[in-house]
Coordinates of C-alpha atoms in Angstrom, one line a residue:
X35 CA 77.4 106.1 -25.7
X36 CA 80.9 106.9 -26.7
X37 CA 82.4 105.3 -23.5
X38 CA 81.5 101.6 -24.7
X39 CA 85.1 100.8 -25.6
X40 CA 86.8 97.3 -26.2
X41 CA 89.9 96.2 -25.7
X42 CA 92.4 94.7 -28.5
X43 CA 91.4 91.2 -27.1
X44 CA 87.5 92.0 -27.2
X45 CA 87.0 92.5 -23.5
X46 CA 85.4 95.6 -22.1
X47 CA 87.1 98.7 -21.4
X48 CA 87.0 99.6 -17.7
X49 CA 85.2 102.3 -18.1
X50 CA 82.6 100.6 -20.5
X51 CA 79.0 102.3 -20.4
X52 CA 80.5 105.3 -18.2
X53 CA 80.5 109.0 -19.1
X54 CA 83.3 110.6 -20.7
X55 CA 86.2 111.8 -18.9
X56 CA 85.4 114.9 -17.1
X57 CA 86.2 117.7 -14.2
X58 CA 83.4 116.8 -11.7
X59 CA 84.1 119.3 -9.0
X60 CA 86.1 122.4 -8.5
X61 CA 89.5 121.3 -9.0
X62 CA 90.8 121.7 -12.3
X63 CA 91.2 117.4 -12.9
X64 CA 89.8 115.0 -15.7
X65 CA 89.0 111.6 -14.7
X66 CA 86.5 108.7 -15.4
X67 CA 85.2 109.9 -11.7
X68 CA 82.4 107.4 -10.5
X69 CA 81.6 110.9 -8.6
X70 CA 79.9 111.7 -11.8
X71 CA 78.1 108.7 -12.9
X72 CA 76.9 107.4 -9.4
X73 CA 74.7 110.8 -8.9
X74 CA 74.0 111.0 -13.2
X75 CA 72.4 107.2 -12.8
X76 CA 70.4 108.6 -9.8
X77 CA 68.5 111.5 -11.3
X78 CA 68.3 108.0 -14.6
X79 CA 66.6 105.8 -11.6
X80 CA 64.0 108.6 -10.6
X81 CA 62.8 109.7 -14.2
X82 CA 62.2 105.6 -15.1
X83 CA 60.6 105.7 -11.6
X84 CA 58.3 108.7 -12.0
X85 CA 57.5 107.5 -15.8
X86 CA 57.0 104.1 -14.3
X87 CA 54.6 105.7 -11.5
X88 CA 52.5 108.0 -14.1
X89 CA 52.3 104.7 -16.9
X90 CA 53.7 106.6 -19.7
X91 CA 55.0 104.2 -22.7
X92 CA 58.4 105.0 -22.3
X93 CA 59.0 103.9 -18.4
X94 CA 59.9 100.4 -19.4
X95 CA 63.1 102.0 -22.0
X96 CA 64.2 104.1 -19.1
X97 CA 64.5 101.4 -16.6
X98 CA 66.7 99.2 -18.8
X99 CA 68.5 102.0 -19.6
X100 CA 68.9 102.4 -16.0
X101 CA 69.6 99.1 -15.1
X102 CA 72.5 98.9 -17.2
X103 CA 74.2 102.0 -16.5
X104 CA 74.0 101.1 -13.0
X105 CA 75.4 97.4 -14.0
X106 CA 78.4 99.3 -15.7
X107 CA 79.0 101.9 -12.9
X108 CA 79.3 98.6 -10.5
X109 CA 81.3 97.0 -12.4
X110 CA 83.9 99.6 -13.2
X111 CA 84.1 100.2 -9.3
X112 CA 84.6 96.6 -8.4
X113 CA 87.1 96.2 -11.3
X114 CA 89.2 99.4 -10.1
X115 CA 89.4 97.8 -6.0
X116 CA 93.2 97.8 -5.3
X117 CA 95.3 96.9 -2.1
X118 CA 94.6 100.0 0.1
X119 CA 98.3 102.0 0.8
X120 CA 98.0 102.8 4.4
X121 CA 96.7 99.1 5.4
X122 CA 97.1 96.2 2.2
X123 CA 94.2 93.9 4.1
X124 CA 91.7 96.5 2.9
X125 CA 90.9 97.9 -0.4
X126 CA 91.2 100.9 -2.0
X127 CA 88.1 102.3 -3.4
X128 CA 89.1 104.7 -6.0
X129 CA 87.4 108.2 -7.0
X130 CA 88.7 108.2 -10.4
X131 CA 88.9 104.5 -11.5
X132 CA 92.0 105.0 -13.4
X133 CA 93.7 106.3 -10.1
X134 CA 96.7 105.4 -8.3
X135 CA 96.3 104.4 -4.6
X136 CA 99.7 105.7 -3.9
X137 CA 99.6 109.0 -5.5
X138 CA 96.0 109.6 -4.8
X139 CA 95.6 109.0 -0.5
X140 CA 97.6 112.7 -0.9
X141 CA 95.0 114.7 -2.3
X142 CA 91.5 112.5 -2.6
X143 CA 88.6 114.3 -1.5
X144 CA 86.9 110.4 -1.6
X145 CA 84.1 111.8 -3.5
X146 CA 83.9 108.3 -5.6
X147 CA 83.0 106.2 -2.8
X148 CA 81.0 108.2 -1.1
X149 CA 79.2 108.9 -4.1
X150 CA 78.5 104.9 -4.6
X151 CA 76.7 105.5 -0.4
X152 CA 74.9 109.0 -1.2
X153 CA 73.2 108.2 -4.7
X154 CA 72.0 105.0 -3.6
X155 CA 73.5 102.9 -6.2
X156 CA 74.5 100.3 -3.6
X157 CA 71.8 98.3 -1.9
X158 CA 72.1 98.9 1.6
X159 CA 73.6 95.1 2.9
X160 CA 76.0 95.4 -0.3
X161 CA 79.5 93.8 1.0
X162 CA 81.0 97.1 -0.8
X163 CA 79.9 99.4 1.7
X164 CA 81.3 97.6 4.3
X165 CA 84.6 97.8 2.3
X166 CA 84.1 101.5 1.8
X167 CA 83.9 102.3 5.3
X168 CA 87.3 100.3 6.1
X169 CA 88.8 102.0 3.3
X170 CA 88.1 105.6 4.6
X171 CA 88.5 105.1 7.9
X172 CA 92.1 103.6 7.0
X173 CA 92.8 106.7 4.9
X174 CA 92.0 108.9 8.4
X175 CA 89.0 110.2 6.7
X176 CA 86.1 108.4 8.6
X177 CA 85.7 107.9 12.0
X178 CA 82.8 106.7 14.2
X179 CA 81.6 110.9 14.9
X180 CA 82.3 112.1 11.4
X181 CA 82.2 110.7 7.9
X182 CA 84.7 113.6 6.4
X183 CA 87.9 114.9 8.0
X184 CA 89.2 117.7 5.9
X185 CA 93.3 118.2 5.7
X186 CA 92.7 122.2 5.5
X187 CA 90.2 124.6 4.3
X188 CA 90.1 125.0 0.7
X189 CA 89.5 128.6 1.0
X190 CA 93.5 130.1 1.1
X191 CA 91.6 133.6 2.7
X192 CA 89.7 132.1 5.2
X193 CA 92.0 129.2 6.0
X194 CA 94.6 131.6 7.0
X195 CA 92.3 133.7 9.5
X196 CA 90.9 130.1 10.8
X197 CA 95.3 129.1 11.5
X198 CA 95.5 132.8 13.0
X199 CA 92.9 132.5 15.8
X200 CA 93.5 128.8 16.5
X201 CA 97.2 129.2 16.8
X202 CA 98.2 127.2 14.2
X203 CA 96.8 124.0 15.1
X204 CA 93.2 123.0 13.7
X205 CA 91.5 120.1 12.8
X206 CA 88.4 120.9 10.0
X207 CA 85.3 118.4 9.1
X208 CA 83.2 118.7 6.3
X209 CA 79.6 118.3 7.8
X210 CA 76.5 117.1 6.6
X211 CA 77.7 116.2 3.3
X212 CA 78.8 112.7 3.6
X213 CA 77.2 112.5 7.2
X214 CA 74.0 112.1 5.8
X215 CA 74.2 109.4 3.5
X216 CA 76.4 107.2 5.6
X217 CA 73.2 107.7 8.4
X218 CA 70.6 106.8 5.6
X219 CA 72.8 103.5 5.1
X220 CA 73.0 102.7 8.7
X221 CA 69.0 103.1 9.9
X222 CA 68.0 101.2 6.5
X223 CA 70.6 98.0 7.7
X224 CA 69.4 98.4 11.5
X225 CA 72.7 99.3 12.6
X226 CA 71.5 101.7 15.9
X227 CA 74.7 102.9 17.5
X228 CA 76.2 103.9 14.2
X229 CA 73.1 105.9 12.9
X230 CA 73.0 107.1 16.6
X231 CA 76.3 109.0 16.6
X232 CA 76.2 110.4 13.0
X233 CA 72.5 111.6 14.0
X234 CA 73.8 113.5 17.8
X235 CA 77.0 114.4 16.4
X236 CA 74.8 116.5 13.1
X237 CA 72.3 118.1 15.6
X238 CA 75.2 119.2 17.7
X239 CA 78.1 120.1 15.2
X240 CA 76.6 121.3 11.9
X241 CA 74.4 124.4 13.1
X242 CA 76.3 127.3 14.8
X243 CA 75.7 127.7 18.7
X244 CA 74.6 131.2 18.7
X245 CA 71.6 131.3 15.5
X246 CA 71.7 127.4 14.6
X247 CA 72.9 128.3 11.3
X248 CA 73.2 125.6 9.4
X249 CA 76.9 125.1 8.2
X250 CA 79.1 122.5 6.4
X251 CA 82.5 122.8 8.3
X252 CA 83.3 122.4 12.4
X253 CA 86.4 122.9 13.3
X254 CA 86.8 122.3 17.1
X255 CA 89.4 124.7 18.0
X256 CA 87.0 127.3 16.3
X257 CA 83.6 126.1 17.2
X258 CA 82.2 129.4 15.6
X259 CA 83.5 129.1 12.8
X260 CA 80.5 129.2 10.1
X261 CA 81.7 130.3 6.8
X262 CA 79.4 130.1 3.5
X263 CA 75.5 131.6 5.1
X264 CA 72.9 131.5 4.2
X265 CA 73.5 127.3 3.2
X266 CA 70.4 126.2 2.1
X267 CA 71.9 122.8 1.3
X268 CA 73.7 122.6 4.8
X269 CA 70.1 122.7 6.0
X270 CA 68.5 120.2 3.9
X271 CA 70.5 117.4 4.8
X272 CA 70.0 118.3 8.4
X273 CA 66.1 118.1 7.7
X274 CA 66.8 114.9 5.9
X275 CA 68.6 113.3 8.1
X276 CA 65.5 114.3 11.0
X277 CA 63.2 112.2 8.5
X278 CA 65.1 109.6 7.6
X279 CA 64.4 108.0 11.4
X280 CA 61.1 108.4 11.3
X281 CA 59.9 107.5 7.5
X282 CA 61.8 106.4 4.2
X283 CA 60.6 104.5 1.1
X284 CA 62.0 101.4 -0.2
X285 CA 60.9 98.7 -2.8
X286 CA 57.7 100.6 -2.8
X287 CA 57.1 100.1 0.9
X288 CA 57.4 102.7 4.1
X289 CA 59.8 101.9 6.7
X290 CA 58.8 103.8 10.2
X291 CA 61.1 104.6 13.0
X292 CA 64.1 102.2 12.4
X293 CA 66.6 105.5 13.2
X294 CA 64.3 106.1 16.4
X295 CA 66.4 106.7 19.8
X296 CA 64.9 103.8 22.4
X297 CA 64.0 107.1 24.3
X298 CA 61.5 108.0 22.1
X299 CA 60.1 104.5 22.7
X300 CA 60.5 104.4 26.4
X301 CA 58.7 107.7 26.9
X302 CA 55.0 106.2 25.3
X303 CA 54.3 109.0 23.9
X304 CA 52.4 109.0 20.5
X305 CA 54.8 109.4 17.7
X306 CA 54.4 109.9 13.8
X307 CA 53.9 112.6 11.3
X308 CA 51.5 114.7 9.6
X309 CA 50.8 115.0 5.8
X310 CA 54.3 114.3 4.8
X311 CA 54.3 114.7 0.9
X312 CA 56.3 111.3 -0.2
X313 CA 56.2 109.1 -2.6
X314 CA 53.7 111.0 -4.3
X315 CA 51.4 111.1 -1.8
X316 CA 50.7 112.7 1.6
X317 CA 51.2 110.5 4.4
X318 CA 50.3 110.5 8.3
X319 CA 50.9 108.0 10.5
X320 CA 50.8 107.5 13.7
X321 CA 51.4 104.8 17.1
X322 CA 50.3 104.9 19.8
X323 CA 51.1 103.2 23.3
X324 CA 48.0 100.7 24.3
X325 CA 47.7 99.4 27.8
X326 CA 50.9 98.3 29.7
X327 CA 54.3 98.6 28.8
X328 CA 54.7 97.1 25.1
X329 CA 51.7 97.2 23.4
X330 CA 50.9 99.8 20.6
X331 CA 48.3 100.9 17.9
X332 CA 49.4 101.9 14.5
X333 CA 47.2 104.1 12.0
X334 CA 47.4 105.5 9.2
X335 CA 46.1 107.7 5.9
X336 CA 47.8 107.9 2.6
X337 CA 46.1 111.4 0.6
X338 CA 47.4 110.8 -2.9
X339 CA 47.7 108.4 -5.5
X340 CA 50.1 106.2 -4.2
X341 CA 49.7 103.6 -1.4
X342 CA 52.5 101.6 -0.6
X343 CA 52.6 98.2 -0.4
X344 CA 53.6 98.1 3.4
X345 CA 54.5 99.2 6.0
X346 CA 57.6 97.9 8.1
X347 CA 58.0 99.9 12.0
X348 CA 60.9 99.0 14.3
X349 CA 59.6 98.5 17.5
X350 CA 61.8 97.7 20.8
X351 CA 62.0 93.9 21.6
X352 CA 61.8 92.7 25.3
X353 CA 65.4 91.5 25.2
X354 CA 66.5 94.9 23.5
X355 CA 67.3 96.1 19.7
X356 CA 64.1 96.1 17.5
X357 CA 62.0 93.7 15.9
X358 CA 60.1 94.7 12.8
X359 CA 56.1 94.3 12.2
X360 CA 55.3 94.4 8.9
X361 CA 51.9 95.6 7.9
X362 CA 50.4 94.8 4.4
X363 CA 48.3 97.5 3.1
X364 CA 46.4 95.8 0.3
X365 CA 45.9 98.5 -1.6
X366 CA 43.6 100.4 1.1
X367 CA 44.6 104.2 1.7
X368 CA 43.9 104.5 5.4
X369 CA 44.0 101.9 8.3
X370 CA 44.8 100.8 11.8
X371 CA 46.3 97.7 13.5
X372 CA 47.1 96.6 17.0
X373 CA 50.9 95.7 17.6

């Protein structure tokens, strides 16, 4: 690694252990962008995970390797925090972590920290997420419907046309991109209402209202406008975020319905999935309502190698929220339990 640098007194470089600098996007800039590392020691995490999962003799190099690459990326970040320019009680969490607060607020896209969010380098109670959110929202970026406000379209062509048919005055949010993540981070801490919003406002916003197109701007003075089709990514996130309420893997165990509405709930209906290929297996699960108003039945068949550990639901409490059951599998692909 050519990155691990010292200083004259012997104390790492800043950017110790990260990649080069680099142009991580479209715009014509080199940086030390954490952009670039966050979602380079994601793809890192998966291959030590998939060697881990198949046994092969290097799996125990590659998580080490991934360990401390993800050590270095967090440190870097943390090291780069500065007072925040538009509100000095919060921090700036920088994109390049070299960067200026003051220069940058003017032209950040905040790829860097939502890149810390998306790639899942950050456990999910991590005190810097909080700190990421304040820091977009203070920049006018974030807000509790969308997790990206655009200051124009980047395309000159079709930010003209957009200007000319809205009479001059738009707003523009990039959809699904950031939306996503910020969601995933919300249903894994429990945190209802937020996931809630991000969840309605996707469903509503990010397809067109003619074909459902999938698309990855809004603009509410122009609520047709859907530049970019076919997306295919636009799309995917969509279909992630649908499954990330209803089934996502952590720590080797399956966490069930903690994005779930309390209408899907109060309706006691059955509700689950059908040979869902994750985790290297396919799973189907499903709960049922028992007699009266609270009691349920959960079952469940893993067809693959892999059985998780557990299983964790979210199910509504009398006094409302959720309380979580926790259901040990032992090893055992298939089974059912009274709740």
């Amino acid at each position: 690694n050519t990155t691990r640098d010292t200083l004259p007194n012997g104390e790492r470089a800043l950017h110790y252990g990260l990649l080069p600098k680099g142009r991580p996007h479209d715009w014509p800039i080199n940086g030390h962008f954490l952009f670039s590392d966050t979602f380079t020691w994601s793809g890192l995490n998966r291959l030590a995970e998939a060697f881990d999962a198949a046994g092969l003799p290097d799996a125990r190099w590659l998580r080490e390797e991934a360990d401390e690459y993800r050590a270095c990326i967090l440190s870097a970040t943390r090291g780069s925090l500065k007072p925040h320019p538009n509100d000095p009680s919060k921090v700036w969490v920088p994109s390049d972590i070299y960067e200026d607060p003051a220069e940058a607020i003017k032209t950040t896209i905040f790829c860097g920290p939502n890149s810390l969010i998306a790639s899942g380098i950050l456990d999910a109670d991590d005190e810097l997420a909080n700190q990421i959110e304040e820091c977009l929202t203070a920049a006018n970026c974030m807000s509790d419907r969308f997790a990206f406000r655009m200051r124009l379209m980047e395309d000159e062509g079709v930010r003209q046309i957009q200007m000319d048919a809205a009479d001059g005055h738009v707003e523009l949010f990039y959809v699904t991109l950031w939306d996503v993540p910020w969601h995933r981070l919300w249903v894994e801490r429990g945190d209802l209402d937020k996931a809630l919003n991000y969840f309605y406002m996707t469903l509503a916003y990010s397809t067109s209202r003619d074909l459902h197109l999938g698309q990855e701007r809004f603009c509410p003075q122009l609520p047709w406008l859907t530049p970019w089709q076919p997306n295919a990514s636009g799309n995917g996130r969509i279909l992630s975020m649908i499954l990330a309420p209803l089934c996502f893997v952590r720590d080797n165990e399956c966490h069930l319905l903690h994005g779930a509405p309390d209408a899907w709930f109060a309706a006691r209906a059955p509700l689950g999935v059908a040979e869902l290929w994750i985790g290297g297996t396919r799973l189907s699960f499903r709960l049922e309502a028992q007699s009266g108003e609270t009691g349920w039945r959960f079952s469940y068949t893993c067809d693959g190698p892999w059985v998780p550990d557990a299983f964790t639901i979210a199910l509504p409490s009398h006094g409302g929220g959720r309380v979580k059951k926790r259901i040990a599998t032992d090893g055992k692909a298939e089974g059912a339990v009274d709740l």
